[in-house]
Amino acid sequence: MPSLERAPRRPEPAGGQLSTPRLRIDTPVRAGLDPEELSLLVREVRDAVDRENPWAAGAVVVAGRGPVIAVEEAAGWAVRYASYDAEADRGVELPPEARVPMTAATPFDLASLTKLFTAVAAVQQLERGRLGIDARVATYLPDFRAAAEHGITVRQLLTHTSGLRPELPLYDCPSHTARFELLRAEAPVDAPGTYCYSDLNLLLLQYALERVTGRPLDVVIREGITGPLGMTATGFGPCPDAAATEDQRQPWAKADRGMLRGAVHDENAWALGGVAGHAGLFSTGRDLAVFCRTLLAGGSYGTARILGPDFVELMLAPPGLGFAVDQPWFMGALAGRGAAGHTGFTGTSLVLDRATDTFLVLLANTVHPRRRAPDNRVRVAAADRLARAVRGG
C-alpha cells in the first residue's frame, strides 16, 4: 500500500530532483473542500448500498484535492451472495457470519480501468521513442494482417477510432493459438477514423507494447507504473481477497464459471490467462488515488516520475489517449474543463479533474451476484457533490 503522511511536507531534494508531495489523510477543510458536501457524498454512496435493492453489494469511495485524501470510506459487503437464483431473479444471500464486509483496503476487479494503465504504458513508450503516435500498428505487429491492410495507427487504438468491433469471442476459441489467429485476422467493421469503443484496441496495443519492450504486459506495468509509484496493492490476478463479482453462468454470461472472487471477471481476459490490455488488473481505492495524484502532478509522485508533463498533457487533452475526457454521463458536474477518467463493467470508476486538482475514485461490485444494465446515477451524484465541495456548496 502506498505511503500516506499525516502532516504536510514540503517538496525536498532527493536524488538530485525535487519530490512532489505524497498523498496524506487530512480534513476536507485542509484540502480546500466543503465538509458538508463530502459528508453528503459519503451518505449517498452508503444509502445506495444499504437500500433494499442495492446499487451494489458494497463500495469504496476515495476523494480528495491536491495531495490530501479527504474521504476514504467503505460500505456494504465485499462478499454477500453465495450464488444467483435465476428463477427467483435474486441473489442467494450468505448467512451473516459467512459474509465478508467491505473495507477501504478491499481490492476490486478493475475491469476496463485496466485500459488506463495500458494507455500510460503506451505513452511511456511514446516518450522514449519506441512507439510513434501516428505510426501504423503494422510497424510493430506485421503479422496482424488485417490491421496492416487497413493502416490502423497507434493513435486510433488509443482513441477507439480504429473501426474495430467492440470484442471477439476469444473465450470460445479452443487454444491460445486460435485466439491470436482470430485477432490477427480481424478487420475493422467501420472505416478507420470512426469512433467505436472496443476492447480489441487495447489488446492490439498490448501486443505492440510487448513487441517493442520484449516483456509481457504485467511486467511492463509493474516496472513502469505500479512499482515506481509504490502501488503494491495493484496487479493482475489472481487476487483472493478481492470483492466478489458475478455468479458467471450462461445464458447471461459468456462462460460457466460460478461465483467469482479474485479471478478476472471479463471472459476474454480470463481466456487470455488473466493478463490483457483491456481488463485483468485488481487494485484498491487508495492505490488508484496515487495513480490519479500522479497524473494531476504532471506524471510525478514523491521522487518517482513515470511520465513527463508534456506527455501527460498529450494523454489527457481531448479526446484523450485511453482516457475519456469530459463525459458527464459518469463525471457529472466535474466534466467540462478537461476532467479525465474511465469506468469499468464490474462497477469501478475514477475521475481526475486538472482544473480543480481533485480526484474521485468510486469502486463497487455492482455485478455481484450477476450483471445488469449499468446505472451511473450514483457516480454522477458523487461527482456532483465533489464539484460542489470545490465551490463551497
Short mmCIF file of C-alpha atoms in Angstrom, two decimals:
data_model
loop_
_atom_site.label_atom_id
_atom_site.label_comp_id
_atom_site.label_asym_id
_atom_site.label_seq_id
_atom_site.Cartn_x
_atom_site.Cartn_y
_atom_site.Cartn_z
CA MET A 1 0.00 0.00 0.00
CA PRO A 2 1.44 3.41 -0.87
CA SER A 3 2.71 5.53 1.99
CA LEU A 4 0.46 8.23 3.41
CA GLU A 5 1.56 11.10 5.60
CA ARG A 6 -0.47 12.69 8.38
CA ALA A 7 1.27 16.08 8.28
CA PRO A 8 2.14 18.37 5.36
CA ARG A 9 5.55 18.01 3.77
CA ARG A 10 7.27 20.49 1.53
CA PRO A 11 8.90 19.20 -1.65
CA GLU A 12 12.51 18.45 -0.91
CA PRO A 13 15.51 17.40 -2.97
CA ALA A 14 16.02 13.67 -3.26
CA GLY A 15 18.49 12.01 -5.53
CA GLY A 16 19.13 15.21 -7.43
CA GLN A 17 15.48 16.01 -8.22
CA LEU A 18 12.62 17.72 -6.44
CA SER A 19 9.99 15.48 -4.94
CA THR A 20 6.27 16.15 -5.36
CA PRO A 21 4.11 15.83 -2.24
CA ARG A 22 2.78 12.36 -1.48
CA LEU A 23 -0.82 11.83 -0.50
CA ARG A 24 -1.77 12.37 3.12
CA ILE A 25 -5.02 11.94 5.02
CA ASP A 26 -6.39 15.24 6.28
CA THR A 27 -9.61 17.15 6.77
CA PRO A 28 -11.79 18.43 3.94
CA VAL A 29 -11.05 21.99 5.07
CA ARG A 30 -7.31 21.39 4.74
CA ALA A 31 -7.98 20.11 1.23
CA GLY A 32 -9.99 23.20 0.34
CA LEU A 33 -13.23 21.22 0.16
CA ASP A 34 -16.60 21.78 1.76
CA PRO A 35 -17.09 19.23 4.61
CA GLU A 36 -20.88 19.19 4.34
CA GLU A 37 -20.85 18.30 0.65
CA LEU A 38 -18.35 15.49 1.25
CA SER A 39 -20.44 14.20 4.14
CA LEU A 40 -23.45 14.07 1.81
CA LEU A 41 -21.33 12.33 -0.86
CA VAL A 42 -20.46 9.55 1.60
CA ARG A 43 -24.03 9.29 2.89
CA GLU A 44 -25.44 8.94 -0.62
CA VAL A 45 -22.97 6.17 -1.51
CA ARG A 46 -23.88 4.36 1.72
CA ASP A 47 -27.60 4.77 1.04
CA ALA A 48 -27.15 3.33 -2.46
CA VAL A 49 -25.54 0.22 -0.97
CA ASP A 50 -27.72 -0.18 2.13
CA ARG A 51 -31.15 0.06 0.50
CA GLU A 52 -33.43 -2.95 -0.12
CA ASN A 53 -32.47 -3.25 -3.80
CA PRO A 54 -28.89 -2.04 -3.59
CA TRP A 55 -26.93 -0.41 -6.38
CA ALA A 56 -24.05 -2.68 -5.38
CA ALA A 57 -23.27 -5.22 -2.68
CA GLY A 58 -20.56 -2.88 -1.44
CA ALA A 59 -18.49 0.16 -2.36
CA VAL A 60 -15.36 2.13 -1.53
CA VAL A 61 -15.10 5.86 -2.21
CA VAL A 62 -11.88 7.90 -2.07
CA ALA A 63 -11.86 11.59 -2.88
CA GLY A 64 -9.50 14.49 -2.39
CA ARG A 65 -7.82 17.58 -3.67
CA GLY A 66 -4.16 18.26 -4.20
CA PRO A 67 -2.09 15.93 -2.01
CA VAL A 68 -4.92 15.41 0.50
CA ILE A 69 -7.26 12.44 0.79
CA ALA A 70 -10.34 13.99 2.39
CA VAL A 71 -12.67 10.98 2.03
CA GLU A 72 -11.84 7.29 2.34
CA GLU A 73 -14.91 5.23 3.22
CA ALA A 74 -16.22 1.70 2.72
CA ALA A 75 -19.82 0.46 2.80
CA GLY A 76 -21.61 -2.85 2.44
CA TRP A 77 -20.12 -6.22 1.62
CA ALA A 78 -17.15 -7.49 -0.35
CA VAL A 79 -18.92 -10.87 -0.44
CA ARG A 80 -22.65 -11.01 0.21
CA TYR A 81 -24.07 -13.74 -2.03
CA ALA A 82 -23.35 -17.45 -2.44
CA SER A 83 -24.97 -17.61 -5.89
CA TYR A 84 -27.67 -16.18 -8.09
CA ASP A 85 -31.14 -17.77 -8.24
CA ALA A 86 -32.28 -17.37 -11.85
CA GLU A 87 -35.86 -18.49 -11.15
CA ALA A 88 -36.38 -16.03 -8.30
CA ASP A 89 -34.22 -13.40 -10.06
CA ARG A 90 -32.28 -12.58 -6.92
CA GLY A 91 -29.09 -13.38 -5.11
CA VAL A 92 -28.86 -16.22 -2.61
CA GLU A 93 -27.50 -14.47 0.47
CA LEU A 94 -24.82 -15.98 2.62
CA PRO A 95 -25.56 -16.22 6.35
CA PRO A 96 -24.34 -13.06 8.12
CA GLU A 97 -21.38 -14.84 9.70
CA ALA A 98 -20.14 -16.01 6.27
CA ARG A 99 -20.30 -12.62 4.58
CA VAL A 100 -17.17 -10.53 4.10
CA PRO A 101 -17.52 -6.84 4.98
CA MET A 102 -16.12 -4.23 2.64
CA THR A 103 -13.11 -2.28 3.92
CA ALA A 104 -11.21 0.65 2.50
CA ALA A 105 -8.36 -1.76 1.70
CA THR A 106 -10.50 -4.26 -0.26
CA PRO A 107 -9.13 -4.86 -3.78
CA PHE A 108 -11.53 -4.73 -6.74
CA ASP A 109 -11.51 -6.24 -10.21
CA LEU A 110 -10.92 -3.02 -12.15
CA ALA A 111 -12.30 -4.31 -15.47
CA SER A 112 -11.82 -1.54 -18.06
CA LEU A 113 -9.88 0.73 -15.71
CA THR A 114 -7.05 -1.60 -16.79
CA LYS A 115 -7.14 0.28 -20.11
CA LEU A 116 -5.81 3.39 -18.36
CA PHE A 117 -2.67 1.57 -17.25
CA THR A 118 -2.13 0.14 -20.74
CA ALA A 119 -2.54 3.66 -22.12
CA VAL A 120 0.01 5.11 -19.70
CA ALA A 121 2.44 2.30 -20.59
CA ALA A 122 1.97 3.14 -24.28
CA VAL A 123 2.55 6.87 -23.72
CA GLN A 124 5.72 5.99 -21.80
CA GLN A 125 6.96 4.26 -24.95
CA LEU A 126 5.98 7.34 -27.00
CA GLU A 127 8.12 9.43 -24.66
CA ARG A 128 11.04 7.01 -25.10
CA GLY A 129 10.71 6.99 -28.87
CA ARG A 130 9.87 3.29 -29.16
CA LEU A 131 6.31 3.95 -30.39
CA GLY A 132 5.07 6.62 -32.77
CA ILE A 133 1.66 8.10 -32.08
CA ASP A 134 0.74 8.12 -35.77
CA ALA A 135 2.80 5.07 -36.70
CA ARG A 136 0.96 2.18 -38.27
CA VAL A 137 0.38 -0.77 -35.98
CA ALA A 138 1.89 -2.93 -38.72
CA THR A 139 5.25 -1.33 -37.91
CA TYR A 140 5.23 -3.28 -34.65
CA LEU A 141 2.82 -6.12 -35.49
CA PRO A 142 3.42 -7.01 -39.15
CA ASP A 143 1.78 -10.42 -38.60
CA PHE A 144 -1.55 -8.77 -37.67
CA ARG A 145 -2.63 -8.90 -41.28
CA ALA A 146 -5.96 -7.09 -41.19
CA ALA A 147 -4.68 -4.18 -39.09
CA ALA A 148 -1.77 -3.83 -41.51
CA GLU A 149 -4.01 -3.94 -44.57
CA HIS A 150 -6.26 -1.18 -43.23
CA GLY A 151 -3.46 1.05 -41.97
CA ILE A 152 -4.61 1.19 -38.34
CA THR A 153 -2.43 3.54 -36.26
CA VAL A 154 -1.38 3.69 -32.61
CA ARG A 155 -3.43 6.88 -32.15
CA GLN A 156 -6.52 5.12 -33.49
CA LEU A 157 -6.09 2.31 -30.96
CA LEU A 158 -5.78 4.82 -28.11
CA THR A 159 -8.78 6.88 -29.23
CA HIS A 160 -11.05 3.95 -30.21
CA THR A 161 -11.15 5.11 -33.82
CA SER A 162 -9.64 2.02 -35.45
CA GLY A 163 -13.04 0.84 -36.67
CA LEU A 164 -12.62 -2.50 -34.87
CA ARG A 165 -15.73 -4.06 -33.38
CA PRO A 166 -16.21 -3.94 -29.56
CA GLU A 167 -15.00 -7.51 -28.92
CA LEU A 168 -14.43 -11.01 -30.29
CA PRO A 169 -15.46 -14.33 -28.71
CA LEU A 170 -11.91 -15.31 -27.75
CA TYR A 171 -13.37 -17.28 -24.84
CA ASP A 172 -14.86 -19.72 -27.37
CA CYS A 173 -11.51 -20.49 -29.04
CA PRO A 174 -10.01 -23.90 -28.27
CA SER A 175 -6.42 -22.68 -27.79
CA HIS A 176 -4.19 -19.61 -27.40
CA THR A 177 -3.05 -20.14 -30.98
CA ALA A 178 -6.63 -19.93 -32.20
CA ARG A 179 -7.23 -16.77 -30.16
CA PHE A 180 -4.21 -14.99 -31.58
CA GLU A 181 -5.11 -16.06 -35.10
CA LEU A 182 -8.60 -14.62 -34.67
CA LEU A 183 -7.09 -11.30 -33.57
CA ARG A 184 -4.53 -11.26 -36.37
CA ALA A 185 -7.24 -11.75 -38.98
CA GLU A 186 -9.77 -9.30 -37.53
CA ALA A 187 -10.52 -6.42 -39.91
CA PRO A 188 -12.29 -3.17 -39.00
CA VAL A 189 -16.06 -3.23 -39.37
CA ASP A 190 -16.09 0.56 -39.84
CA ALA A 191 -13.67 2.81 -41.69
CA PRO A 192 -10.63 3.68 -39.56
CA GLY A 193 -11.28 7.09 -38.07
CA THR A 194 -14.80 6.08 -36.98
CA TYR A 195 -15.33 6.04 -33.21
CA CYS A 196 -16.30 2.65 -31.74
CA TYR A 197 -15.31 1.77 -28.19
CA SER A 198 -13.51 -1.56 -28.44
CA ASP A 199 -11.58 -3.89 -26.15
CA LEU A 200 -9.71 -5.04 -29.25
CA ASN A 201 -7.92 -1.69 -29.49
CA LEU A 202 -6.22 -2.23 -26.15
CA LEU A 203 -5.46 -5.85 -26.93
CA LEU A 204 -3.60 -4.85 -30.09
CA LEU A 205 -1.85 -2.12 -28.12
CA GLN A 206 -0.82 -4.73 -25.55
CA TYR A 207 0.85 -6.87 -28.22
CA ALA A 208 2.58 -3.81 -29.71
CA LEU A 209 3.93 -2.90 -26.27
CA GLU A 210 5.13 -6.43 -25.70
CA ARG A 211 6.94 -6.43 -29.05
CA VAL A 212 8.73 -3.09 -28.52
CA THR A 213 9.69 -3.77 -24.89
CA GLY A 214 10.35 -7.51 -25.12
CA ARG A 215 8.39 -8.00 -21.88
CA PRO A 216 4.85 -9.18 -21.03
CA LEU A 217 2.28 -6.52 -20.16
CA ASP A 218 2.14 -7.35 -16.46
CA VAL A 219 5.89 -6.74 -16.18
CA VAL A 220 5.68 -3.54 -18.27
CA ILE A 221 3.01 -2.12 -15.95
CA ARG A 222 4.69 -3.29 -12.75
CA GLU A 223 8.13 -1.96 -13.67
CA GLY A 224 6.94 1.22 -15.35
CA ILE A 225 3.96 2.31 -13.26
CA THR A 226 2.89 0.46 -10.11
CA GLY A 227 6.39 -0.36 -8.84
CA PRO A 228 7.83 3.17 -9.03
CA LEU A 229 4.63 4.62 -7.52
CA GLY A 230 4.55 2.15 -4.63
CA MET A 231 1.16 0.79 -5.72
CA THR A 232 1.74 -2.56 -4.05
CA ALA A 233 -1.98 -3.47 -3.97
CA THR A 234 -2.29 -3.19 -7.77
CA GLY A 235 -1.60 -6.07 -10.12
CA PHE A 236 -3.06 -8.75 -12.32
CA GLY A 237 -4.81 -11.64 -10.60
CA PRO A 238 -5.42 -13.94 -9.01
CA CYS A 239 -6.33 -11.73 -6.04
CA PRO A 240 -8.02 -13.94 -3.41
CA ASP A 241 -9.08 -11.09 -1.07
CA ALA A 242 -10.85 -9.08 -3.77
CA ALA A 243 -14.50 -8.14 -3.68
CA ALA A 244 -16.63 -10.83 -5.29
CA THR A 245 -18.12 -10.23 -8.70
CA GLU A 246 -20.53 -12.49 -10.57
CA ASP A 247 -22.08 -15.91 -10.41
CA GLN A 248 -20.97 -16.27 -14.01
CA ARG A 249 -23.20 -18.65 -15.91
CA GLN A 250 -24.84 -18.84 -19.29
CA PRO A 251 -27.13 -17.53 -20.70
CA TRP A 252 -26.46 -14.14 -19.08
CA ALA A 253 -22.69 -14.58 -19.15
CA LYS A 254 -20.41 -15.96 -21.86
CA ALA A 255 -18.92 -18.78 -19.79
CA ASP A 256 -19.94 -21.06 -16.92
CA ARG A 257 -17.51 -20.31 -14.10
CA GLY A 258 -19.65 -19.94 -10.97
CA MET A 259 -19.26 -17.24 -8.31
CA LEU A 260 -16.06 -15.31 -8.97
CA ARG A 261 -13.79 -13.81 -6.36
CA GLY A 262 -10.22 -12.89 -7.17
CA ALA A 263 -10.34 -14.24 -10.73
CA VAL A 264 -10.84 -11.77 -13.56
CA HIS A 265 -14.49 -11.26 -14.46
CA ASP A 266 -14.00 -10.40 -18.15
CA GLU A 267 -14.32 -13.61 -20.16
CA ASN A 268 -11.79 -12.66 -22.82
CA ALA A 269 -9.20 -11.58 -20.25
CA TRP A 270 -9.81 -14.89 -18.48
CA ALA A 271 -9.34 -16.80 -21.74
CA LEU A 272 -6.04 -14.95 -22.26
CA GLY A 273 -4.72 -16.08 -18.88
CA GLY A 274 -5.82 -13.08 -16.80
CA VAL A 275 -3.38 -10.55 -18.27
CA ALA A 276 -4.91 -8.38 -21.01
CA GLY A 277 -4.65 -4.80 -22.21
CA HIS A 278 -8.36 -4.16 -21.67
CA ALA A 279 -9.05 -5.93 -18.35
CA GLY A 280 -7.43 -8.00 -15.62
CA LEU A 281 -5.96 -5.59 -13.06
CA PHE A 282 -7.03 -5.56 -9.42
CA SER A 283 -6.49 -2.54 -7.17
CA THR A 284 -7.68 -0.60 -4.14
CA GLY A 285 -9.16 2.86 -3.78
CA ARG A 286 -6.02 4.20 -2.15
CA ASP A 287 -3.72 2.87 -4.85
CA LEU A 288 -5.92 4.45 -7.51
CA ALA A 289 -5.79 7.74 -5.61
CA VAL A 290 -1.99 7.59 -6.00
CA PHE A 291 -2.46 6.96 -9.74
CA CYS A 292 -4.78 9.97 -10.01
CA ARG A 293 -2.48 12.17 -7.96
CA THR A 294 0.50 11.25 -10.13
CA LEU A 295 -1.27 12.40 -13.29
CA LEU A 296 -2.60 15.54 -11.63
CA ALA A 297 1.00 16.35 -10.63
CA GLY A 298 2.23 16.03 -14.22
CA GLY A 299 3.49 12.45 -14.02
CA SER A 300 5.44 12.53 -10.74
CA TYR A 301 4.77 11.21 -7.24
CA GLY A 302 7.30 11.62 -4.48
CA THR A 303 10.67 11.12 -6.16
CA ALA A 304 9.23 8.86 -8.88
CA ARG A 305 8.47 10.15 -12.36
CA ILE A 306 6.55 7.87 -14.70
CA LEU A 307 5.83 10.47 -17.42
CA GLY A 308 6.91 13.99 -18.28
CA PRO A 309 4.31 16.77 -18.01
CA ASP A 310 4.15 17.25 -21.79
CA PHE A 311 3.22 13.60 -22.26
CA VAL A 312 0.61 13.73 -19.50
CA GLU A 313 -0.86 16.70 -21.36
CA LEU A 314 -0.79 14.74 -24.64
CA MET A 315 -2.61 11.84 -22.98
CA LEU A 316 -5.30 13.85 -21.17
CA ALA A 317 -6.01 16.55 -23.75
CA PRO A 318 -9.29 15.99 -25.66
CA PRO A 319 -10.23 13.49 -26.93
CA GLY A 320 -7.84 11.63 -24.58
CA LEU A 321 -5.46 8.76 -25.25
CA GLY A 322 -7.02 5.80 -23.45
CA PHE A 323 -8.83 8.19 -21.09
CA ALA A 324 -12.35 9.52 -21.59
CA VAL A 325 -12.46 13.33 -21.33
CA ASP A 326 -15.37 15.49 -20.15
CA GLN A 327 -18.06 12.80 -20.10
CA PRO A 328 -20.95 14.00 -17.90
CA TRP A 329 -22.67 10.60 -18.05
CA PHE A 330 -20.30 9.42 -15.31
CA MET A 331 -18.31 12.57 -14.38
CA GLY A 332 -21.34 14.71 -13.61
CA ALA A 333 -20.51 18.34 -12.87
CA LEU A 334 -16.75 17.62 -12.87
CA ALA A 335 -16.95 17.38 -16.67
CA GLY A 336 -16.48 20.47 -18.79
CA ARG A 337 -12.93 21.72 -18.26
CA GLY A 338 -10.80 18.71 -19.11
CA ALA A 339 -11.73 16.10 -16.49
CA ALA A 340 -10.44 12.65 -17.46
CA GLY A 341 -11.26 9.14 -16.32
CA HIS A 342 -12.94 5.86 -17.10
CA THR A 343 -15.46 3.31 -15.89
CA GLY A 344 -15.28 -0.46 -15.56
CA PHE A 345 -18.00 -3.05 -16.18
CA THR A 346 -17.70 -4.54 -12.68
CA GLY A 347 -18.72 -1.21 -11.11
CA THR A 348 -15.44 0.70 -10.94
CA SER A 349 -14.70 4.30 -11.93
CA LEU A 350 -12.26 7.14 -11.43
CA VAL A 351 -12.21 10.81 -12.39
CA LEU A 352 -9.37 13.32 -12.12
CA ASP A 353 -10.05 16.99 -12.73
CA ARG A 354 -6.98 19.06 -13.50
CA ALA A 355 -8.98 22.31 -13.43
CA THR A 356 -9.69 21.89 -9.70
CA ASP A 357 -6.88 19.45 -8.79
CA THR A 358 -9.45 16.97 -7.49
CA PHE A 359 -9.90 13.22 -7.84
CA LEU A 360 -12.74 10.78 -7.21
CA VAL A 361 -12.38 7.00 -7.05
CA LEU A 362 -15.62 5.04 -6.69
CA LEU A 363 -15.27 1.27 -6.64
CA ALA A 364 -18.29 -1.02 -6.34
CA ASN A 365 -19.11 -4.64 -7.08
CA THR A 366 -22.33 -3.89 -8.98
CA VAL A 367 -22.20 -7.25 -10.81
CA HIS A 368 -22.43 -9.24 -7.53
CA PRO A 369 -24.31 -11.59 -7.79
CA ARG A 370 -24.97 -11.05 -11.52
CA ARG A 371 -24.50 -8.47 -14.26
CA ARG A 372 -27.20 -5.97 -15.09
CA ALA A 373 -27.64 -2.79 -17.10
CA PRO A 374 -25.20 -0.08 -15.99
CA ASP A 375 -26.57 2.53 -13.58
CA ASN A 376 -24.39 5.64 -13.44
CA ARG A 377 -26.61 7.74 -11.18
CA VAL A 378 -24.51 7.10 -8.07
CA ARG A 379 -21.31 8.01 -9.95
CA VAL A 380 -22.84 11.22 -11.28
CA ALA A 381 -24.24 12.19 -7.86
CA ALA A 382 -20.84 11.63 -6.22
CA ALA A 383 -19.07 13.70 -8.88
CA ASP A 384 -21.66 16.46 -8.48
CA ARG A 385 -21.04 16.52 -4.73
CA LEU A 386 -17.28 16.79 -5.22
CA ALA A 387 -17.74 19.59 -7.74
CA ARG A 388 -19.93 21.47 -5.25
CA ALA A 389 -17.40 20.80 -2.50
CA VAL A 390 -14.76 22.61 -4.54
CA ARG A 391 -17.08 25.59 -5.00
CA GLY A 392 -18.00 25.61 -1.32
CA GLY A 393 -21.53 24.23 -1.74
#
